Amino acid sequence: GAPRRPPVGAQRRPDRVGRSRPVRRRRRGVPRFPSPMARKIRLRPWQKRALDRLAACDSPDFLAVATPGAGKTTFALCAAVQDLAENPGRRLVVVTPTSHLKVQWADAGARFGLHLEPRWSPSGGRLPADVHGIVTTYQQVASNPDALRPIAARSMVVLDEIHHAGDERAWGEAVRRAFEVAPRRLALSGTPFRSDTLAIPFVRYVGDEAVPDFEYGYADALADGRVVRPVYFPRINGFMEWIAPDGTAQSAAFDDPLDRARAAQRLRTALSLDGEWLPTVLVQADERLRALRRSHPEAGGLVIAADQDHAQGIAELLRVRCGVRATVAVSDDPMSSSRIARFATSTDPWIVAVRMVSEGVDIPRLRVGVYATTTTTELFFRQAVGRFVRHTGGRAGDERAGLPTRVADG
């Protein structure tokens, strides 16, 4: 047939055998950075449905709520790859709750051919030309939203665990200021959430309830099979004795009804390092983990502690009572993120943390947990349970996790 004509605006350059070939002129203002690599990713049915729903959405805002362990990160990165491919010159900004999750998102992006810079800071100015985008935290956004505003104007923005934008009024205002100019905003959350006081930017509400554009719950994931593990909660009672702040002697078991103040006192007594309830629970949890490790040698356990001193004390109890050395990850330790990452890929049995492993952190080998914290909000508990539900591809009957709990929730 007839030779193909070069596109308009192209000039011709001789090749090695004397023929000529078209050379496209790069448009001014389009940054030079590599396109995301095309990767074959096997998507779960819910991810395909969510991507279709996102593609059909005319609004710049989209909220996806999917149970922990279902694959929100994969869904978001697939959406980002498609968005960047359809919009040459567009960048990607990912906002996370913690510094550790910045590295986790950057590593996940690399598997999709996306170069995301987790070390960017508001003082860093313009983005390097050879990256697809950045990963930052809500706290960094709050420190200087105007530094992100010009970047956001030509970026897709992923707001991971968007409910954190309501943690403080300044955070929500900064998120709105930084990203209201973005052409596309994808918000993610692992649990349905509400806002009794502060409305979260870019989220649609009916009353106080956030309304997702797509929702995939834990029951849906269990029904689909091989997405999440079933989690069971062995209930452990106990009898506590303590001296109340007014000097009176108190005593109660977990199944005894108490008012809010005395229930909180009972809980603190149970979680005391000097009592017997918590050490007993730790020993039982370690016995369960040892049994699991006979068939799943890399299985691990997580203890969520009340504070940093409590975490160190629990690690010492595990050493003395169980003969195991636990990794401790607390926010004051600058090495905590690397400790978590090292634990995730190791076969070490236990990690003790306060909040650093409560949300978003991906350690699929976790099989046993101890909820040893005084934080009793439903949202935090759901986030903690989410650390144990990720399916690792084993037989369905063997893929379950346990989280010892009290008879009453205090």
XYZ file of C-alpha atoms in Angstrom:
410
model
C 0.000 0.000 0.000
C 0.882 3.701 0.012
C 3.526 4.782 2.549
C 2.178 6.276 5.783
C 2.505 10.040 6.062
C 4.225 11.497 9.094
C 1.994 13.237 11.655
C 1.432 16.961 11.403
C 4.181 18.895 13.152
C 6.815 16.177 12.646
C 10.064 16.584 10.754
C 11.937 13.827 8.959
C 15.369 12.497 9.927
C 17.485 10.178 7.747
C 17.962 6.717 9.181
C 21.024 4.525 8.724
C 20.098 3.284 5.247
C 19.285 6.693 3.803
C 15.545 6.613 4.336
C 13.784 9.110 6.513
C 11.513 8.630 9.526
C 9.278 11.063 11.429
C 10.480 12.723 14.629
C 7.846 14.107 16.979
C 8.491 17.467 18.541
C 7.912 17.477 22.280
C 5.261 19.979 23.278
C 6.516 22.751 25.506
C 5.472 22.521 29.118
C 5.123 18.716 29.137
C 7.621 17.312 31.666
C 9.976 14.555 30.622
C 9.394 11.566 32.813
C 8.894 7.903 32.027
C 5.447 6.540 31.300
C 4.196 3.849 33.682
C 5.133 0.437 32.461
C 2.328 -1.804 31.283
C 2.052 -4.670 33.763
C -0.293 -7.618 33.727
C -2.180 -7.464 37.019
C -4.819 -10.029 37.865
C -7.611 -7.991 39.401
C -10.235 -9.271 41.778
C -13.839 -8.905 40.605
C -14.530 -6.066 43.045
C -11.490 -4.139 41.781
C -12.738 -4.420 38.204
C -16.197 -3.196 39.235
C -14.690 -0.311 41.192
C -12.480 0.729 38.259
C -15.502 0.670 35.948
C -17.473 2.782 38.430
C -14.571 5.237 38.707
C -14.252 5.501 34.916
C -17.965 6.307 34.636
C -17.825 8.946 37.389
C -18.093 12.510 36.084
C -17.191 14.080 39.422
C -13.532 14.820 40.229
C -14.107 13.086 43.597
C -14.519 9.359 44.206
C -14.632 7.602 47.606
C -13.938 3.853 47.689
C -14.478 2.010 50.974
C -13.072 -1.527 50.931
C -12.378 -3.839 53.841
C -8.737 -4.136 54.985
C -6.871 -6.791 53.053
C -9.112 -6.577 49.987
C -6.545 -4.758 47.820
C -7.291 -1.025 47.959
C -3.703 -0.166 47.056
C -3.795 -2.319 43.920
C -7.112 -0.748 42.907
C -5.767 2.788 43.421
C -2.501 2.153 41.564
C -4.337 0.578 38.616
C -6.549 3.668 38.507
C -3.459 5.887 38.652
C -1.659 4.056 35.846
C -4.733 4.429 33.655
C -5.150 8.107 34.558
C -1.506 8.973 33.831
C -1.623 7.067 30.545
C -4.730 8.984 29.436
C -3.370 12.356 30.539
C 0.249 12.885 29.399
C 2.177 15.138 31.755
C -0.053 14.386 34.754
C 1.579 13.393 38.050
C 0.427 11.368 41.061
C 0.265 12.530 44.680
C -0.473 9.957 47.407
C -1.270 11.118 50.955
C -0.950 8.608 53.815
C -1.520 8.697 57.598
C 2.054 7.720 58.588
C 5.652 7.927 57.405
C 5.941 4.141 57.291
C 3.080 3.947 54.803
C 4.905 6.370 52.501
C 7.587 3.757 51.902
C 4.996 0.999 51.575
C 3.128 2.947 48.870
C 6.363 3.759 47.029
C 7.344 0.084 46.999
C 3.881 -0.906 45.763
C 4.035 1.756 43.048
C 7.353 0.394 41.815
C 5.667 -2.935 41.085
C 3.376 -1.034 38.689
C 6.241 0.802 37.027
C 5.498 3.996 38.959
C 8.394 5.919 40.485
C 6.931 7.627 43.580
C 9.269 9.656 45.777
C 8.569 9.110 49.511
C 11.320 11.501 50.657
C 9.769 14.615 49.137
C 9.121 17.437 51.607
C 7.305 20.776 51.242
C 10.672 22.530 51.280
C 11.789 20.461 48.297
C 9.997 22.649 45.750
C 9.314 21.312 42.261
C 9.251 17.601 41.543
C 12.203 15.935 39.836
C 11.553 15.345 36.153
C 12.187 11.607 36.359
C 9.468 10.664 38.865
C 5.776 9.998 38.376
C 4.846 11.584 41.675
C 5.300 11.724 45.432
C 4.023 10.153 48.620
C 3.466 12.464 51.573
C 1.549 12.457 54.880
C -1.439 14.407 56.147
C 0.839 16.035 58.692
C 3.199 17.223 55.946
C 0.248 18.581 53.964
C -0.903 20.523 57.029
C 2.575 22.008 57.483
C 2.558 23.687 54.047
C -0.483 23.129 51.818
C 0.533 25.926 49.441
C 3.692 23.998 48.487
C 1.534 21.150 47.203
C -1.098 23.277 45.504
C 0.787 23.867 42.200
C 1.769 20.182 42.058
C -1.820 19.086 42.701
C -3.119 21.293 39.893
C -1.700 18.800 37.387
C -1.936 15.605 39.422
C -4.229 12.796 40.341
C -4.439 12.738 44.148
C -4.965 9.558 46.191
C -6.063 10.254 49.767
C -5.357 7.043 51.684
C -7.483 6.477 54.810
C -9.223 9.790 54.154
C -10.908 9.822 57.573
C -7.574 11.053 58.982
C -8.260 14.391 57.335
C -10.787 14.859 60.142
C -8.329 14.145 62.961
C -7.653 17.857 63.415
C -9.406 20.888 61.986
C -6.126 22.197 60.544
C -5.573 18.937 58.662
C -8.936 19.075 56.921
C -8.499 22.721 55.979
C -4.993 22.047 54.650
C -6.160 19.069 52.572
C -8.845 21.225 50.990
C -6.408 24.080 50.324
C -3.743 21.827 48.805
C -5.920 19.607 46.630
C -9.050 21.531 45.654
C -7.339 22.358 42.331
C -6.594 18.698 41.475
C -8.355 17.350 38.365
C -8.988 13.949 40.027
C -9.183 12.958 43.712
C -9.508 9.312 44.746
C -10.253 8.855 48.464
C -9.782 5.471 50.163
C -10.892 4.051 53.495
C -10.879 0.610 55.063
C -14.010 1.170 57.128
C -17.200 3.206 56.785
C -16.874 6.369 58.834
C -18.866 9.270 60.127
C -18.052 12.836 61.096
C -19.828 14.063 64.208
C -17.918 17.354 64.337
C -15.617 17.981 61.370
C -16.723 17.259 57.822
C -13.903 15.776 55.724
C -13.102 17.551 52.447
C -14.147 16.004 49.130
C -16.511 13.510 50.838
C -20.275 13.465 50.325
C -22.426 13.107 53.457
C -25.976 12.135 54.237
C -26.447 13.440 57.753
C -23.237 12.494 59.569
C -22.552 9.416 57.440
C -19.978 9.484 54.661
C -21.457 8.108 51.446
C -18.999 6.015 49.377
C -19.161 5.853 45.606
C -18.129 2.213 45.880
C -18.200 -0.096 48.914
C -16.837 -3.602 49.411
C -17.349 -4.919 52.933
C -15.802 -7.709 54.985
C -18.849 -9.942 54.483
C -18.566 -9.462 50.710
C -14.881 -10.402 50.819
C -15.536 -13.525 52.896
C -18.295 -14.585 50.488
C -15.981 -14.151 47.476
C -13.411 -16.481 49.037
C -9.594 -16.250 49.156
C -9.717 -12.487 49.661
C -9.678 -12.214 53.465
C -9.358 -14.606 56.383
C -12.121 -15.244 58.891
C -11.104 -13.857 62.289
C -12.244 -15.482 65.517
C -12.205 -13.958 68.986
C -11.559 -16.325 71.903
C -13.187 -14.631 74.866
C -11.101 -14.577 78.032
C -12.752 -13.616 81.312
C -10.993 -12.520 84.464
C -11.558 -11.156 87.978
C -9.991 -7.795 88.757
C -9.412 -5.996 92.058
C -8.288 -2.369 92.281
C -8.369 0.788 94.353
C -10.505 3.513 92.751
C -9.363 7.165 92.671
C -11.658 7.906 95.631
C -9.823 5.294 97.712
C -12.529 2.625 97.688
C -11.720 -1.013 97.015
C -13.351 -2.312 93.828
C -13.612 -5.720 92.217
C -15.372 -7.076 89.141
C -15.166 -9.680 86.412
C -15.378 -8.672 82.752
C -18.957 -9.898 82.477
C -20.115 -7.718 85.409
C -22.002 -4.589 84.284
C -20.246 -1.380 85.355
C -20.622 2.312 84.644
C -18.212 3.893 82.175
C -15.735 5.159 84.786
C -15.411 1.873 86.661
C -15.293 -0.117 83.407
C -12.296 1.970 82.369
C -10.644 1.316 85.754
C -11.243 -2.428 85.367
C -9.694 -2.381 81.901
C -6.579 -0.556 83.076
C -6.247 -3.108 85.891
C -6.497 -6.015 83.464
C -3.853 -4.521 81.183
C -1.428 -3.793 84.031
C 2.010 -5.302 83.590
C 1.994 -6.166 87.317
C -1.243 -8.193 87.244
C -1.907 -11.726 86.043
C -4.604 -11.263 83.383
C -2.371 -9.785 80.675
C 0.558 -12.213 81.212
C -1.907 -15.125 81.075
C -3.353 -13.866 77.789
C 0.144 -13.394 76.329
C 1.123 -16.956 77.251
C -2.074 -18.358 75.681
C -1.531 -16.284 72.537
C 2.068 -17.465 72.245
C 0.957 -21.097 72.626
C -1.543 -20.570 69.827
C 1.104 -18.959 67.606
C 3.531 -21.820 68.214
C 0.839 -24.293 67.156
C 0.157 -22.327 63.968
C 3.847 -22.101 63.123
C 4.034 -25.899 62.877
C 2.070 -25.664 59.610
C 2.759 -21.979 58.784
C 6.399 -21.462 59.912
C 6.472 -17.732 59.128
C 3.241 -16.927 61.020
C 3.573 -13.901 63.300
C 1.773 -12.232 66.173
C 1.006 -8.604 67.028
C 0.347 -7.054 70.432
C -1.231 -3.596 70.371
C -0.132 -1.824 73.550
C -1.558 1.168 75.406
C 1.559 3.382 75.247
C 5.293 3.178 74.656
C 6.263 2.132 78.204
C 3.504 -0.473 78.086
C 4.906 -1.799 74.796
C 8.394 -2.196 76.272
C 6.918 -3.946 79.318
C 4.940 -6.370 77.156
C 8.074 -7.224 75.198
C 9.787 -8.017 78.494
C 6.835 -10.220 79.565
C 7.084 -12.149 76.293
C 10.796 -12.654 76.942
C 10.386 -13.792 80.549
C 7.118 -15.762 80.324
C 7.419 -17.164 76.791
C 11.123 -17.128 76.041
C 10.759 -15.091 72.833
C 12.284 -11.807 71.757
C 9.723 -9.390 70.319
C 10.251 -6.506 67.915
C 9.054 -3.209 69.420
C 7.830 -0.401 67.147
C 6.987 2.901 68.804
C 6.664 6.360 67.288
C 9.539 7.918 69.255
C 11.998 5.476 67.698
C 13.262 6.804 64.325
C 14.044 3.215 63.314
C 10.469 1.991 63.806
C 9.555 1.983 60.116
C 12.598 -0.112 59.243
C 11.846 -2.438 62.189
C 8.288 -2.972 60.882
C 9.535 -3.579 57.340
C 12.159 -6.028 58.588
C 9.588 -7.875 60.713
C 7.185 -8.099 57.764
C 9.711 -10.058 55.680
C 11.225 -12.088 58.515
C 10.037 -15.178 60.378
C 10.283 -13.532 63.817
C 7.326 -14.482 66.019
C 6.130 -11.268 67.700
C 5.918 -7.514 67.189
C 4.627 -5.082 69.841
C 3.371 -1.649 68.793
C 1.130 1.161 69.990
C -0.435 2.696 66.876
C 2.179 2.220 64.178
C 0.838 -1.177 63.078
C -2.830 -0.407 63.592
C -3.776 0.839 60.147
C -2.667 0.285 56.584
C 0.545 -1.550 57.478
C 0.806 -4.664 55.325
C 2.086 -7.756 57.204
C 0.133 -10.645 55.667
C 1.787 -13.267 57.888
C 0.106 -11.953 61.061
C -2.097 -14.721 62.472
C -2.471 -14.003 66.208
C -3.141 -10.696 67.928
C -3.574 -9.351 71.438
C -5.591 -6.151 71.764
C -3.950 -4.797 74.937
C -4.845 -1.122 74.621
C -7.225 1.186 76.461
C -8.449 2.637 73.145
C -11.975 1.266 72.772
C -13.394 3.174 69.804
C -15.044 1.052 67.121
C -12.972 2.609 64.333
C -9.638 1.830 66.000
C -10.741 -1.735 66.802
C -11.805 -2.297 63.186
C -8.441 -0.998 62.007
C -6.628 -3.345 64.396
C -8.635 -6.360 63.244
C -7.808 -5.396 59.673
C -4.149 -6.281 60.290
C -5.075 -9.981 60.517
C -7.510 -10.520 57.673
C -5.251 -10.543 54.597
C -5.368 -13.904 52.809
C -1.986 -15.290 51.755
C -3.178 -17.976 49.351
C -3.294 -20.950 51.714
C -6.091 -23.450 51.970
C -9.323 -21.753 53.022
C -9.694 -23.977 56.077
C -6.230 -23.076 57.338
C -6.408 -19.367 56.585
C -7.875 -17.846 59.719
C -6.586 -15.574 62.436
C -7.319 -15.152 66.136
C -7.543 -12.081 68.357
C -8.072 -12.799 72.064
C -10.551 -10.398 73.612
C -12.346 -9.729 76.859
C -15.801 -11.053 77.663
C -17.063 -7.469 77.895
C -15.791 -4.542 75.894
C -15.348 -2.242 78.862
